[in-house]
Short mmCIF file of C-alpha atoms in Angstrom, two decimals:
data_model
loop_
_atom_site.label_atom_id
_atom_site.label_comp_id
_atom_site.label_asym_id
_atom_site.label_seq_id
_atom_site.Cartn_x
_atom_site.Cartn_y
_atom_site.Cartn_z
CA MET Y 188 -25.39 139.48 20.41
CA PRO Y 189 -27.86 136.65 19.82
CA ARG Y 190 -31.39 136.87 21.09
CA TYR Y 191 -32.91 133.73 22.84
CA ARG Y 192 -36.33 132.59 23.34
CA ILE Y 193 -37.02 130.11 26.22
CA ASP Y 194 -40.51 128.45 26.86
CA LEU Y 195 -40.92 127.42 30.39
CA GLU Y 196 -43.39 125.68 32.75
CA TYR Y 197 -43.64 126.40 36.53
CA ASP Y 198 -45.68 125.41 39.53
CA GLY Y 199 -46.68 128.86 40.83
CA ARG Y 200 -47.18 127.71 44.48
CA PRO Y 201 -43.80 128.82 46.06
CA PHE Y 202 -43.32 132.02 43.99
CA HIS Y 203 -44.66 135.59 44.35
CA GLY Y 204 -45.27 135.65 40.57
CA TRP Y 205 -43.00 136.23 37.66
CA GLN Y 206 -41.83 139.73 38.17
CA ARG Y 207 -38.65 140.44 40.49
CA GLN Y 208 -39.47 141.77 43.74
CA LYS Y 209 -37.18 143.07 46.63
CA ASN Y 210 -38.11 140.68 49.41
CA ALA Y 211 -40.01 137.82 47.83
CA LEU Y 212 -39.08 134.77 45.65
CA THR Y 213 -39.91 135.23 42.03
CA VAL Y 214 -39.38 133.18 38.80
CA GLN Y 215 -37.69 136.08 37.14
CA GLU Y 216 -35.06 136.33 39.82
CA ILE Y 217 -34.46 132.56 39.65
CA ILE Y 218 -34.07 132.58 35.84
CA GLU Y 219 -31.83 135.60 35.85
CA ASN Y 220 -29.65 134.25 38.63
CA ALA Y 221 -29.39 130.91 36.52
CA LEU Y 222 -28.44 132.98 33.50
CA GLU Y 223 -25.78 134.88 35.41
CA LYS Y 224 -24.32 131.72 36.53
CA ILE Y 225 -24.02 130.46 33.04
CA VAL Y 226 -22.70 133.53 31.26
CA GLN Y 227 -21.00 135.27 34.27
CA MET Y 228 -22.84 138.48 33.76
CA ARG Y 229 -26.30 139.99 34.52
CA VAL Y 230 -28.96 139.26 31.97
CA GLN Y 231 -32.31 141.04 31.76
CA THR Y 232 -35.07 138.93 30.72
CA PHE Y 233 -38.45 139.94 29.06
CA VAL Y 234 -41.65 137.90 29.62
CA CYS Y 235 -44.73 137.19 27.79
CA GLY Y 236 -47.24 137.28 30.80
CA ARG Y 237 -46.39 138.61 34.16
CA THR Y 238 -48.11 136.00 36.26
CA ASP Y 239 -49.16 136.95 39.74
CA ALA Y 240 -48.31 135.07 42.94
CA GLY Y 241 -49.40 131.57 42.98
CA VAL Y 242 -50.38 131.48 39.15
CA HIS Y 243 -48.81 128.57 37.24
CA ALA Y 244 -47.48 128.41 33.83
CA LEU Y 245 -47.58 125.47 31.21
CA GLN Y 246 -46.08 127.66 28.60
CA GLN Y 247 -44.51 130.98 29.58
CA VAL Y 248 -42.23 132.63 26.86
CA VAL Y 249 -39.11 134.71 27.85
CA HIS Y 250 -36.55 136.52 25.64
CA PHE Y 251 -33.06 137.90 26.49
CA ASP Y 252 -29.78 138.70 24.74
CA LEU Y 253 -26.57 136.86 25.57
CA GLU Y 254 -23.14 138.27 24.74
CA LYS Y 255 -21.88 134.76 24.38
CA GLU Y 256 -23.41 132.42 21.88
CA LEU Y 257 -24.52 129.02 23.36
CA THR Y 258 -26.30 126.29 21.53
CA PRO Y 259 -29.99 126.35 22.50
CA PHE Y 260 -29.57 122.76 23.68
CA ARG Y 261 -26.75 123.66 26.05
CA LEU Y 262 -28.62 126.71 27.40
CA CYS Y 263 -31.59 124.61 28.11
CA GLU Y 264 -29.57 121.97 29.95
CA ALA Y 265 -27.65 124.58 31.89
CA LEU Y 266 -30.72 126.58 32.95
CA ASN Y 267 -32.49 123.31 33.99
CA TYR Y 268 -29.40 122.44 36.00
CA HIS Y 269 -29.30 125.85 37.73
CA VAL Y 270 -33.00 126.37 38.47
CA LYS Y 271 -33.11 123.10 40.58
CA PRO Y 272 -34.50 122.55 43.13
CA TYR Y 273 -37.34 125.06 42.20
CA PRO Y 274 -40.33 123.75 40.26
CA ILE Y 275 -39.33 125.49 37.00
CA SER Y 276 -38.55 123.68 33.90
CA ILE Y 277 -37.17 125.05 30.61
CA LEU Y 278 -39.14 123.24 27.96
CA CYS Y 279 -37.23 124.46 24.90
CA SER Y 280 -34.96 127.23 23.73
CA ALA Y 281 -34.08 128.72 20.45
CA ILE Y 282 -32.08 131.61 18.91
CA VAL Y 283 -34.56 134.08 17.48
CA ASP Y 284 -34.61 137.16 15.36
CA SER Y 285 -33.09 140.07 17.20
CA ASN Y 286 -36.44 141.79 16.78
CA PHE Y 287 -38.40 139.10 18.52
CA ASN Y 288 -40.29 140.31 21.57
CA ALA Y 289 -41.90 137.90 24.05
CA ARG Y 290 -44.37 140.46 25.20
CA PHE Y 291 -45.36 142.56 22.22
CA ASP Y 292 -45.18 139.90 19.49
CA ALA Y 293 -47.67 137.58 21.07
CA ILE Y 294 -50.95 137.52 18.97
CA GLN Y 295 -52.81 135.20 21.38
CA ARG Y 296 -52.41 134.24 25.03
CA GLN Y 297 -54.38 131.31 26.39
CA TYR Y 298 -55.26 130.80 30.05
CA ARG Y 299 -56.94 127.81 31.68
CA TYR Y 300 -58.73 128.09 35.01
CA ILE Y 301 -59.39 124.84 36.84
CA ILE Y 302 -62.05 124.62 39.45
CA SER Y 303 -62.75 121.37 41.40
CA THR Y 304 -66.40 120.97 42.15
CA ARG Y 305 -66.22 117.68 44.22
CA TYR Y 306 -67.29 118.00 47.91
CA ALA Y 307 -64.10 116.28 49.39
CA PRO Y 308 -60.90 118.40 50.06
CA PRO Y 309 -58.18 118.28 47.36
CA THR Y 310 -54.94 116.27 48.18
CA TYR Y 311 -52.32 116.14 45.46
CA ARG Y 312 -54.08 119.01 43.52
CA LYS Y 313 -53.89 121.35 46.41
CA GLY Y 314 -52.99 124.80 45.28
CA LEU Y 315 -53.32 123.58 41.67
CA ILE Y 316 -57.25 124.08 41.59
CA TRP Y 317 -59.90 126.29 43.14
CA HIS Y 318 -61.95 124.11 45.33
CA ILE Y 319 -65.48 125.27 45.52
CA LYS Y 320 -67.42 122.24 46.57
CA TYR Y 321 -70.51 122.73 44.66
CA PRO Y 322 -71.63 121.71 41.16
CA LEU Y 323 -71.79 124.41 38.51
CA ASN Y 324 -74.26 124.96 35.79
CA ILE Y 325 -71.87 124.92 32.77
CA GLN Y 326 -74.57 125.89 30.29
CA LYS Y 327 -75.49 129.04 32.03
CA MET Y 328 -71.81 129.88 32.51
CA GLN Y 329 -71.25 129.56 28.75
CA GLU Y 330 -74.25 131.65 28.08
CA ALA Y 331 -72.94 134.44 30.38
CA ALA Y 332 -69.49 134.06 28.96
CA HIS Y 333 -70.94 134.80 25.53
CA TYR Y 334 -71.58 138.45 26.59
CA LEU Y 335 -67.81 138.87 27.17
CA LEU Y 336 -66.60 137.81 23.76
CA GLY Y 337 -65.26 140.37 21.23
CA GLN Y 338 -63.93 143.83 21.95
CA HIS Y 339 -65.27 145.59 25.05
CA ASP Y 340 -64.25 148.01 27.86
CA PHE Y 341 -63.32 145.66 30.67
CA THR Y 342 -63.13 148.08 33.52
CA THR Y 343 -65.50 145.98 35.64
CA PHE Y 344 -63.14 142.96 35.18
CA ARG Y 345 -59.69 144.40 35.94
CA ALA Y 346 -57.92 145.24 39.05
CA ILE Y 347 -57.86 148.70 40.45
CA GLN Y 348 -54.18 148.68 40.34
CA CYS Y 349 -54.04 147.60 36.62
CA GLN Y 350 -51.48 149.72 34.86
CA ALA Y 351 -52.70 149.19 31.17
CA LYS Y 352 -53.53 152.52 29.52
CA SER Y 353 -56.79 151.22 27.97
CA PRO Y 354 -59.41 148.99 29.50
CA ILE Y 355 -60.30 147.85 26.04
CA ARG Y 356 -59.53 144.16 25.29
CA THR Y 357 -60.79 141.58 22.67
CA ILE Y 358 -61.65 138.18 23.97
CA ASP Y 359 -61.23 135.50 21.16
CA PHE Y 360 -63.04 132.64 22.91
CA ILE Y 361 -64.16 131.36 26.25
CA ASN Y 362 -64.69 127.59 26.41
CA ILE Y 363 -66.09 126.02 29.56
CA GLN Y 364 -66.04 122.15 30.00
CA GLN Y 365 -66.93 119.67 32.79
CA CYS Y 366 -63.98 117.26 32.99
CA GLU Y 367 -65.03 114.77 35.54
CA ASP Y 368 -65.23 116.61 38.91
CA GLU Y 369 -63.45 119.61 37.44
CA VAL Y 370 -64.66 122.49 35.41
CA HIS Y 371 -62.19 124.01 33.03
CA ILE Y 372 -62.48 127.61 31.74
CA HIS Y 373 -60.39 128.08 28.69
CA ILE Y 374 -60.01 131.65 27.53
CA GLY Y 375 -57.90 133.27 24.67
CA ALA Y 376 -57.12 136.95 23.78
CA ARG Y 377 -54.24 138.86 22.39
CA SER Y 378 -53.62 140.35 25.92
CA PHE Y 379 -55.35 140.48 29.20
CA LEU Y 380 -55.71 143.02 31.88
CA HIS Y 381 -54.45 142.56 35.44
CA HIS Y 382 -56.67 140.05 37.17
CA GLN Y 383 -58.98 139.87 34.10
CA VAL Y 384 -59.15 136.21 33.90
CA ARG Y 385 -59.61 135.71 37.69
CA SER Y 386 -62.29 138.43 37.70
CA ILE Y 387 -64.25 136.80 34.78
CA THR Y 388 -63.88 133.33 36.43
CA GLY Y 389 -65.06 134.44 39.78
CA THR Y 390 -68.14 136.17 38.15
CA LEU Y 391 -68.90 133.16 36.03
CA VAL Y 392 -68.85 131.03 39.11
CA HIS Y 393 -71.50 133.21 40.46
CA VAL Y 394 -73.69 132.39 37.45
CA GLY Y 395 -72.75 128.57 37.62
CA ARG Y 396 -73.92 128.55 41.21
CA GLY Y 397 -77.18 130.21 40.45
CA GLN Y 398 -76.44 133.46 42.42
CA TRP Y 399 -76.40 135.53 39.25
CA SER Y 400 -78.38 135.29 36.06
CA ALA Y 401 -76.37 135.11 32.82
CA GLU Y 402 -77.62 138.58 31.83
CA ARG Y 403 -76.26 140.21 34.96
CA VAL Y 404 -72.85 139.53 33.48
CA LYS Y 405 -73.78 141.67 30.54
CA PHE Y 406 -74.92 144.48 32.85
CA ALA Y 407 -71.83 144.29 34.83
CA LEU Y 408 -69.71 144.47 31.80
CA PHE Y 409 -71.57 147.62 30.41
CA ALA Y 410 -71.46 149.21 33.91
CA LYS Y 411 -67.68 149.66 33.35
CA ASP Y 412 -67.50 149.75 37.12
CA ARG Y 413 -65.12 147.52 39.14
CA LYS Y 414 -67.70 147.42 41.97
CA GLU Y 415 -70.00 145.35 39.61
CA CYS Y 416 -67.46 142.46 39.30
CA GLY Y 417 -68.98 139.37 40.91
CA ALA Y 418 -65.78 137.98 42.55
CA VAL Y 419 -62.02 137.48 41.83
CA ALA Y 420 -61.02 133.78 41.86
CA PRO Y 421 -58.00 132.74 43.71
CA SER Y 422 -54.55 132.35 41.92
CA ASP Y 423 -54.47 128.68 42.62
CA GLY Y 424 -56.44 127.47 39.57
CA LEU Y 425 -55.00 129.69 36.98
CA TYR Y 426 -52.60 128.46 34.35
CA LEU Y 427 -50.91 130.46 31.46
CA GLU Y 428 -51.32 127.66 29.04
CA LYS Y 429 -50.17 128.59 25.48
CA VAL Y 430 -48.85 131.64 23.56
CA PHE Y 431 -49.03 132.18 19.89
CA TYR Y 432 -46.80 134.51 17.98
CA MET I 1200 -71.05 98.27 67.18
CA PRO I 1201 -71.52 99.59 63.70
CA ARG I 1202 -68.89 98.81 61.07
CA TYR I 1203 -67.90 101.80 58.87
CA ARG I 1204 -66.22 101.87 55.40
CA ILE I 1205 -64.46 104.98 54.27
CA ASP I 1206 -63.01 105.73 50.85
CA LEU I 1207 -60.06 107.98 50.76
CA GLU I 1208 -57.66 109.76 48.53
CA TYR I 1209 -54.08 110.76 49.36
CA ASP I 1210 -50.98 112.29 48.05
CA GLY I 1211 -48.28 109.69 49.08
CA ARG I 1212 -45.26 112.06 48.93
CA PRO I 1213 -45.16 113.03 52.72
CA PHE I 1214 -45.94 109.55 53.93
CA HIS I 1215 -44.03 106.33 54.71
CA GLY I 1216 -46.95 104.42 53.27
CA TRP I 1217 -50.13 103.34 54.76
CA GLN I 1218 -49.13 100.93 57.57
CA ARG I 1219 -48.20 102.36 61.01
CA GLN I 1220 -44.50 102.59 61.83
CA LYS I 1221 -42.68 103.62 64.96
CA ASN I 1222 -40.56 106.50 63.64
CA ALA I 1223 -42.29 107.50 60.47
CA LEU I 1224 -45.48 109.42 59.44
CA THR I 1225 -48.01 107.09 57.95
CA VAL I 1226 -51.50 107.45 56.61
CA GLN I 1227 -52.88 104.82 59.17
CA GLU I 1228 -51.50 106.78 62.08
CA ILE I 1229 -53.15 109.92 60.94
CA ILE I 1230 -56.51 108.30 60.19
CA GLU I 1231 -56.50 106.44 63.70
CA ASN I 1232 -55.35 109.56 65.60
CA ALA I 1233 -58.30 111.47 63.86
CA LEU I 1234 -60.78 108.77 64.77
CA GLU I 1235 -59.52 108.82 68.44
CA LYS I 1236 -60.16 112.58 68.55
CA ILE I 1237 -63.73 111.97 67.28
CA VAL I 1238 -64.81 109.17 69.49
CA GLN I 1239 -62.36 109.45 72.38
CA MET I 1240 -61.02 106.00 72.20
CA ARG I 1241 -58.41 103.99 70.11
CA VAL I 1242 -59.87 102.57 66.85
CA GLN I 1243 -58.09 99.88 64.78
CA THR I 1244 -58.45 100.33 61.06
CA PHE I 1245 -58.25 97.73 58.33
CA VAL I 1246 -57.09 98.64 54.77
CA CYS I 1247 -57.59 97.42 51.25
CA GLY I 1248 -54.20 97.95 50.04
CA ARG I 1249 -51.12 98.71 52.18
CA THR I 1250 -49.40 101.20 49.86
CA ASP I 1251 -45.66 101.67 50.16
CA ALA I 1252 -43.88 104.93 50.97
CA GLY I 1253 -44.53 107.54 48.38
CA VAL I 1254 -47.41 105.67 46.70
CA HIS I 1255 -50.58 107.61 46.12
CA ALA I 1256 -54.21 106.48 46.51
CA LEU I 1257 -57.13 107.85 44.46
CA GLN I 1258 -59.41 105.26 46.16
CA GLN I 1259 -58.26 103.52 49.15
CA VAL I 1260 -60.75 101.59 51.13
CA VAL I 1261 -60.62 101.18 55.01
CA HIS I 1262 -63.01 99.58 57.48
CA PHE I 1263 -63.33 99.83 61.22
CA ASP I 1264 -65.93 99.46 64.14
CA LEU I 1265 -67.07 102.27 66.29
CA GLU I 1266 -68.72 102.00 69.72
CA LYS I 1267 -70.64 105.12 69.09
CA GLU I 1268 -72.86 105.35 66.04
CA LEU I 1269 -72.31 108.50 63.97
CA THR I 1270 -73.95 109.38 60.68
CA PRO I 1271 -71.50 108.77 57.65
CA PHE I 1272 -71.76 112.40 56.73
CA ARG I 1273 -70.73 113.62 60.22
CA LEU I 1274 -67.93 111.08 60.46
CA CYS I 1275 -66.68 112.13 56.94
CA GLU I 1276 -66.68 115.84 57.98
CA ALA I 1277 -65.14 115.26 61.36
CA LEU I 1278 -62.34 113.03 59.77
CA ASN I 1279 -61.61 115.71 56.97
CA TYR I 1280 -61.36 118.30 59.67
CA HIS I 1281 -59.01 116.32 61.87
CA VAL I 1282 -56.65 114.99 59.10
CA LYS I 1283 -55.89 118.60 58.11
CA PRO I 1284 -53.28 119.87 57.11
CA TYR I 1285 -52.17 116.41 55.58
CA PRO I 1286 -53.02 115.65 51.90
CA ILE I 1287 -55.64 113.05 52.86
CA SER I 1288 -59.21 113.42 51.82
CA ILE I 1289 -62.07 111.26 52.94
CA LEU I 1290 -64.27 110.90 49.78
CA CYS I 1291 -67.14 109.08 51.37
CA SER I 1292 -68.20 107.09 54.29
CA ALA I 1293 -70.84 104.43 54.79
CA ILE I 1294 -72.18 102.00 57.56
CA VAL I 1295 -71.59 98.39 56.13
CA ASP I 1296 -72.51 94.87 56.99
CA SER I 1297 -70.61 93.86 60.18
CA ASN I 1298 -68.95 91.15 57.97
CA PHE I 1299 -67.50 93.60 55.50
CA ASN I 1300 -63.77 93.32 55.08
CA ALA I 1301 -61.89 96.06 53.22
CA ARG I 1302 -59.02 93.80 52.49
CA PHE I 1303 -60.46 90.25 52.02
CA ASP I 1304 -63.79 91.17 50.34
CA ALA I 1305 -62.07 93.12 47.36
CA ILE I 1306 -62.59 91.30 44.14
CA GLN I 1307 -60.47 93.59 41.93
CA ARG I 1308 -57.84 96.32 42.86
CA GLN I 1309 -56.71 98.61 40.04
CA TYR I 1310 -53.49 100.42 40.06
CA ARG I 1311 -52.34 103.17 37.54
CA TYR I 1312 -48.64 103.84 36.96
CA ILE I 1313 -47.89 107.26 35.27
CA ILE I 1314 -44.62 107.80 33.43
CA SER I 1315 -43.55 111.15 31.96
CA THR I 1316 -41.68 110.75 28.83
CA ARG I 1317 -40.93 114.36 28.07
CA TYR I 1318 -37.32 115.58 27.99
CA ALA I 1319 -37.81 118.53 30.37
CA PRO I 1320 -37.92 118.08 34.07
CA PRO I 1321 -41.26 117.87 35.89
CA THR I 1322 -42.61 120.86 37.93
CA TYR I 1323 -46.01 120.65 39.41
CA ARG I 1324 -46.09 116.76 38.76
CA LYS I 1325 -42.89 116.16 40.68
CA GLY I 1326 -43.28 113.09 42.85
CA LEU I 1327 -46.53 112.27 41.10
CA ILE I 1328 -44.97 110.66 38.02
CA TRP I 1329 -41.84 108.67 37.13
CA HIS I 1330 -39.89 110.95 34.77
CA ILE I 1331 -37.80 108.79 32.35
CA LYS I 1332 -37.07 111.44 29.65
CA TYR I 1333 -37.24 109.06 26.66
CA PRO I 1334 -40.18 107.91 24.47
CA LEU I 1335 -41.46 104.38 24.93
CA ASN I 1336 -42.69 101.93 22.39
CA ILE I 1337 -46.24 101.33 23.61
CA GLN I 1338 -47.03 98.53 21.27
CA LYS I 1339 -44.01 96.56 22.24
CA MET I 1340 -44.84 97.07 25.78
CA GLN I 1341 -48.39 96.06 25.29
CA GLU I 1342 -47.04 92.84 23.58
CA ALA I 1343 -44.83 92.03 26.49
CA ALA I 1344 -47.62 92.73 29.05
CA HIS I 1345 -49.78 90.29 27.34
CA TYR I 1346 -47.49 87.43 28.61
CA LEU I 1347 -48.35 88.37 32.19
CA LEU I 1348 -52.07 88.21 31.91
CA GLY I 1349 -53.93 85.50 33.68
CA GLN I 1350 -52.61 83.26 36.37
CA HIS I 1351 -48.96 82.86 36.90
CA ASP I 1352 -46.29 82.33 39.55
CA PHE I 1353 -44.97 86.05 39.97
CA THR I 1354 -41.84 85.18 41.93
CA THR I 1355 -39.86 87.22 39.52
CA PHE I 1356 -42.13 90.30 40.00
CA ARG I 1357 -42.28 90.25 43.79
CA ALA I 1358 -39.94 91.74 46.46
CA ILE I 1359 -37.85 89.49 48.20
CA GLN I 1360 -39.53 90.66 51.52
CA CYS I 1361 -43.03 89.91 50.22
CA GLN I 1362 -44.96 88.16 53.00
CA ALA I 1363 -47.66 86.48 50.85
CA LYS I 1364 -47.80 82.74 51.23
CA SER I 1365 -48.23 82.18 47.56
CA PRO I 1366 -46.41 83.86 44.60
CA ILE I 1367 -49.43 82.87 42.33
CA ARG I 1368 -51.63 85.76 41.22
CA THR I 1369 -54.02 86.39 38.44
CA ILE I 1370 -53.82 89.58 36.32
CA ASP I 1371 -57.07 90.56 34.80
CA PHE I 1372 -55.79 93.29 32.44
CA ILE I 1373 -52.88 95.55 31.56
CA ASN I 1374 -53.68 98.53 29.49
CA ILE I 1375 -50.91 100.87 28.23
CA GLN I 1376 -51.75 104.21 26.80
CA GLN I 1377 -49.86 107.27 25.68
CA CYS I 1378 -51.64 110.29 26.99
CA GLU I 1379 -49.77 113.32 25.56
CA ASP I 1380 -46.40 113.07 27.09
CA GLU I 1381 -47.24 110.64 29.65
CA VAL I 1382 -47.62 106.85 29.46
CA HIS I 1383 -50.22 105.27 31.77
CA ILE I 1384 -50.06 101.65 32.62
CA HIS I 1385 -53.38 100.51 34.04
CA ILE I 1386 -53.46 96.99 35.88
CA GLY I 1387 -56.06 95.11 37.49
CA ALA I 1388 -56.12 91.90 39.65
CA ARG I 1389 -58.01 90.63 42.70
CA SER I 1390 -54.72 91.18 44.72
CA PHE I 1391 -51.10 91.94 44.14
CA LEU I 1392 -47.84 90.80 45.56
CA HIS I 1393 -45.53 93.34 47.36
CA HIS I 1394 -43.78 95.54 44.60
CA GLN I 1395 -45.47 93.60 41.84
CA VAL I 1396 -46.87 96.68 39.91
CA ARG I 1397 -43.57 98.47 40.15
CA SER I 1398 -41.63 95.38 39.21
CA ILE I 1399 -43.91 94.84 36.09
CA THR I 1400 -43.67 98.51 35.23
CA GLY I 1401 -39.91 98.68 35.52
CA THR I 1402 -39.62 95.63 33.34
CA LEU I 1403 -42.07 96.98 30.68
CA VAL I 1404 -40.08 100.19 30.60
CA HIS I 1405 -37.00 98.03 29.49
CA VAL I 1406 -39.20 96.79 26.62
CA GLY I 1407 -40.54 100.25 25.79
CA ARG I 1408 -36.98 101.71 25.56
CA GLY I 1409 -35.90 98.74 23.34
CA GLN I 1410 -33.51 97.29 25.92
CA TRP I 1411 -35.44 94.03 26.11
CA SER I 1412 -37.45 92.15 23.62
CA ALA I 1413 -41.15 91.50 24.48
CA GLU I 1414 -40.27 87.77 24.67
CA ARG I 1415 -37.67 88.29 27.36
CA VAL I 1416 -40.51 89.23 29.61
CA LYS I 1417 -42.06 85.77 29.05
CA PHE I 1418 -38.79 84.24 30.00
CA ALA I 1419 -38.26 86.42 32.97
CA LEU I 1420 -41.85 85.35 34.20
CA PHE I 1421 -41.18 81.62 33.62
CA ALA I 1422 -37.76 81.75 35.40
CA LYS I 1423 -39.60 82.38 38.72
CA ASP I 1424 -36.39 84.21 39.81
CA ARG I 1425 -36.42 87.56 41.28
CA LYS I 1426 -33.09 88.28 39.72
CA GLU I 1427 -34.64 88.08 36.33
CA CYS I 1428 -36.91 91.17 37.00
CA GLY I 1429 -36.02 94.06 34.84
CA ALA I 1430 -36.10 96.87 37.34
CA VAL I 1431 -38.44 98.16 39.90
CA ALA I 1432 -40.03 101.45 39.06
CA PRO I 1433 -39.88 104.17 41.86
CA SER I 1434 -43.13 104.74 44.18
CA ASP I 1435 -43.65 108.35 42.54
CA GLY I 1436 -45.82 107.21 39.64
CA LEU I 1437 -47.95 104.66 41.37
CA TYR I 1438 -51.63 105.16 42.31
CA LEU I 1439 -54.11 102.80 43.91
CA GLU I 1440 -56.90 103.92 41.70
CA LYS I 1441 -60.07 101.75 42.21
CA VAL I 1442 -61.27 98.90 44.30
CA PHE I 1443 -64.22 96.74 43.57
CA TYR I 1444 -66.18 94.58 46.09
#
């Protein structure tokens, strides 16, 4: 029974996230339905990052086993055919070691959060960015982000409903860049807590707008108290960008 | 009666172009309806570039006269309020000289055509790029583009239904760049013929894919014959990017 890995991209706007739900459209359901059409039986998929409703993926990684062996190229073509007309694209596919696990083997996940700071409303980027209308002080944000690097208890920056056993995570890097009228927050870690990137982003924006000092982020982190989180950024601007194994 | 200039951005996907039509949604209709709501009377608008159905604008320029004087900021805010929920955004507005003409005073229009050359289908860029799946030889395309620079009779590269009196135009520059898995064709001229950018793009893609030699573009141009045009690229990847006065 060969194990397959597929890498996919999707526009999160029409979906209630990755994970299958009873009464809502999800990416997992579309992928598993497409697989069922191809191999004529139910296939269970395992994902690298269970993105939330509205969150996008530039590289999402999924693994599953098929009873029938298909060439990766044919699988890719067949999947892209069957996921139409949804904004999901299978970028590549491979037969991998039967121990490969898309979720547990990832050694780094990178997310990108895109904020538009221009005054005018978005048009073709609507739902693909967080539009905040005001300029941000990138230097202050980077200074605040520095406190979050390395291993910490991120209780302040995770959702109340987060199911992870431990609130401890290690952030490898946070790079903040002004790209014309957008601010990009690029962040990497082996794994993230539920709403961690959006909680960090929302809080850093408080600093960028001058409502918080950079130091306050340090106190918020050390408080280990969800109530000390600045804000949770909306899903619109969040992209799972890259996964390393 | 003050004359106003507004600069706007729009996502062309839902529109049948700029120009008002009887049974189709157009940007002009939405802008003029919004103006009517603001000043309580019909206002006629004049545009820099009458974009076709599905063509996008990053900077479209429009002028019109209002009987009532409004501050440019208030006009901008009111227009953005009234064009909702359409993907149109008024970027800025100004009171200009009463002789200013958005169409005739433009000294350079710049268009950008975006082609995606990756194999996988597009997701969040669907309708915003031309997906051609194959790599392009940029150097050959640039070589072919060179023949089109300067003043020429562009009969080969204009739509049969083009209403311009003369087929002669002067192309200031054509820059072709590979940007990751996209090819950007950036082209500037005082004015363009109907379908000129899309006809040039479609033809250059023939060269980029190796179906045409670069020299054949020269012969096509000199033929002054619409039948010699390589192909017309779809509207999806075309953006009116910048206008200079």
